[in-house]
Amino acid sequence: MITVCRIEDLPPGESIRVTDGVPAPVAVFHTEDGEVYAIDDTCTHQDASLADGWLEGCFVECPLHTAFFDLRTGRPTCPPAKYAVRTHQVSVENGQVLLRIGVAEPA
Amino acid sequence: MRSITVIGASLAGLYAARALRTQGFDGRLVIVGDEHHQPYDRPPLSKDFLTGACDQGQLALTDADDTAELYAEWYLGTRATGLDTGSGTVLLDGDRSLDTDAVVIATGAAPRHLPGQVPADPAETGVHTLRTLDDAQALRDDLARGPARVVVIGGGFIGAEVASSCAVLGHDVTVVEAAPLPLVPQLGEEMAQVCAGLHADHGVTLVTGTGVAGLQGGATEGRVTGVQLGDGRLLPADVVVVGIGVRPNTSWLEGSGLPLEDGVVCDAGCVTALPNVVAVGDVARLDGRRAEHWTSATEQATVAARNLLAGSTVAAHQSLPYFWSDQYGVRIQFAGRRLPTDTPRIVEGSVDDRSFLACYEREGQTTAVFAVNRPRPFMRQRRELMRATQPVTA
Ligand SMILES: Cc1cc2nc3c(=O)[nH]c(=O)nc-3n(C[C@H](O)[C@H](O)[C@H](O)COP(=O)(O)OP(=O)(O)OC[C@H]3O[C@@H](n4cnc5c(N)ncnc54)[C@H](O)[C@@H]3O)c2cc1C
Ligand code: FES
């Protein structure tokens, strides 16, 4: 389990890229609705960081070619991305954002 | 409307075909493209594909499911040679033709050649242009023959990306630019200076303010050996890449009656003089402006499909121009419409760190935004600009 940051440091609408202690970078999002999600950070289309993307509800738009990913499933909802990113378990406990890296294959 | 033919099987054509299907067109959809390949993505050709960091498979814009869903008839390796708008006929090479109720023109653009340079097999001459997968493969093969002196003619984005990729591969690279500084029309002097600095950071020589008088060797005289500059200097060269811009592929439309002027003339909704003919992507001149960017090609496709199916212009493409470029390990992004008099202001980061965000301003208003390695603030600024400049339309 990885402690990402304090939840105050990740206000709603913000995202953070986690690179330490993970096999591949992970993006953690705090949506305007107060949910926290974690997915693989690298877009499955080409080389862009989804933590740099535009958060809209529980979707993130890739900053490079505007593919949309559903943060709940990791699945892209429109081209050019075709493959899902992996989702990871994330929770908020005692004010800390905690990340558990999943081994599951992308949906 | 029972049949629609898309000419040009690349980014804009594919996205237009998809948009037509998503927007409910269930008639006969034909896609004609003169390349033999299934649609692929061009931006990586000068970047990861050239360095070998990605391969052909990763360039695909479609997969089998996608293609099946489109339910289209594909004519690949087939060139459109003419359009008879009166009878609704697209003429194809090999004396074939297609009858169609409507046409989407998506034939893109092709590289300009040096004056007097007859295009020849780059494998024999060492003189390359870069637009297609085959072009990129030929250049990649040529660069794989061993350390080379590479001269890139033209310091625009593609020239700079090629230079960067060649430097990554360990070649000795020189960029020649006719203007005193490359990219001034796109970025203005101050930011163009920053981009010019990237070449020097990575040991690439930038020669500016002189045109090219001609090549030594190349063409019929066998392999190129040097580039003769306008100021009398001779740059020895084993490989030459000519990146001096593109011209829209409209020659097949001459005689069609459609107005052509540096592209297919259309209104802001991609509609030409005829309501059943639309144009999208690099070939389309919308409302007096022709873009050569990935994002506009995809956005125009949606608008064009809508107007084509409606039978008149009901939607306009008003998106903010946006493009990116990857070179020397940095990501450059630009969005907006700047006038030469708009002044950039660094709002975050620093030029020296090669990581900053700059806003172009006119009378206190931001008109455009430029970022080097600052994707997140860039995205926000771009969004804000989009909101500020785009009236919500029907
Ligand atoms: C090397 C390179 C790097 C780039 N990098 C970037 C970047 O980093 N960022 C960015 O925003 N943009 C970039 N671009 C630009 C972007 O790729 C183009 O804007 C985009 O490809 C335009 O798509 P299009 O479908 O309009 O035209 P094209 O991609 O040119 O496709 C037109 C297709 O039509 C075919 N065709 C032409 N004439 C005929 C005919 N008569 N009959 C049948 N078929 C025909 C052509 O062969 C081609 O397959 C780059 C382009 C290149 C070449
Ligand atoms: S890199 Fe994400 S959509 Fe292309």
Tab-separated table of C-alpha atoms and ligand atoms in Angstrom, chain A residues 42-50 61-69 78-81, chain B residues 41 294 331, ligand 2:
chain	number	residue	atom	x	y	z
A	42	THR	CA	0.011	6.568	-19.383
A	43	CYS	CA	-2.619	6.851	-22.105
A	44	THR	CA	-3.020	3.626	-24.057
A	45	HIS	CA	-2.986	5.539	-27.338
A	46	GLN	CA	0.395	7.235	-27.357
A	47	ASP	CA	2.629	8.806	-24.797
A	48	ALA	CA	0.671	11.224	-22.634
A	49	SER	CA	0.127	11.465	-18.899
A	50	LEU	CA	-3.538	11.204	-17.951
A	61	GLU	CA	-9.795	13.569	-21.299
A	62	CYS	CA	-6.300	12.772	-22.531
A	63	PRO	CA	-4.301	15.981	-22.938
A	64	LEU	CA	-2.851	14.936	-26.282
A	65	HIS	CA	-5.616	13.620	-28.569
A	66	THR	CA	-8.643	13.975	-26.324
A	67	ALA	CA	-9.552	10.311	-25.858
A	68	PHE	CA	-11.932	9.974	-22.877
A	69	PHE	CA	-11.408	7.361	-20.183
A	78	CYS	CA	-14.045	7.341	-27.749
A	79	PRO	CA	-11.116	7.097	-30.196
A	80	PRO	CA	-8.239	7.394	-30.707
A	81	ALA	CA	-7.594	5.235	-27.621
B	41	ASP	CA	-1.409	8.246	-37.629
B	294	TRP	CA	-4.292	16.750	-36.199
B	331	ARG	CA	6.505	18.652	-25.519
C	2	FES	S1	-2.068	9.920	-26.300
C	2	FES	FE1	-3.970	9.902	-25.327
C	2	FES	S2	-5.374	10.098	-26.908
C	2	FES	FE2	-3.477	10.049	-27.913
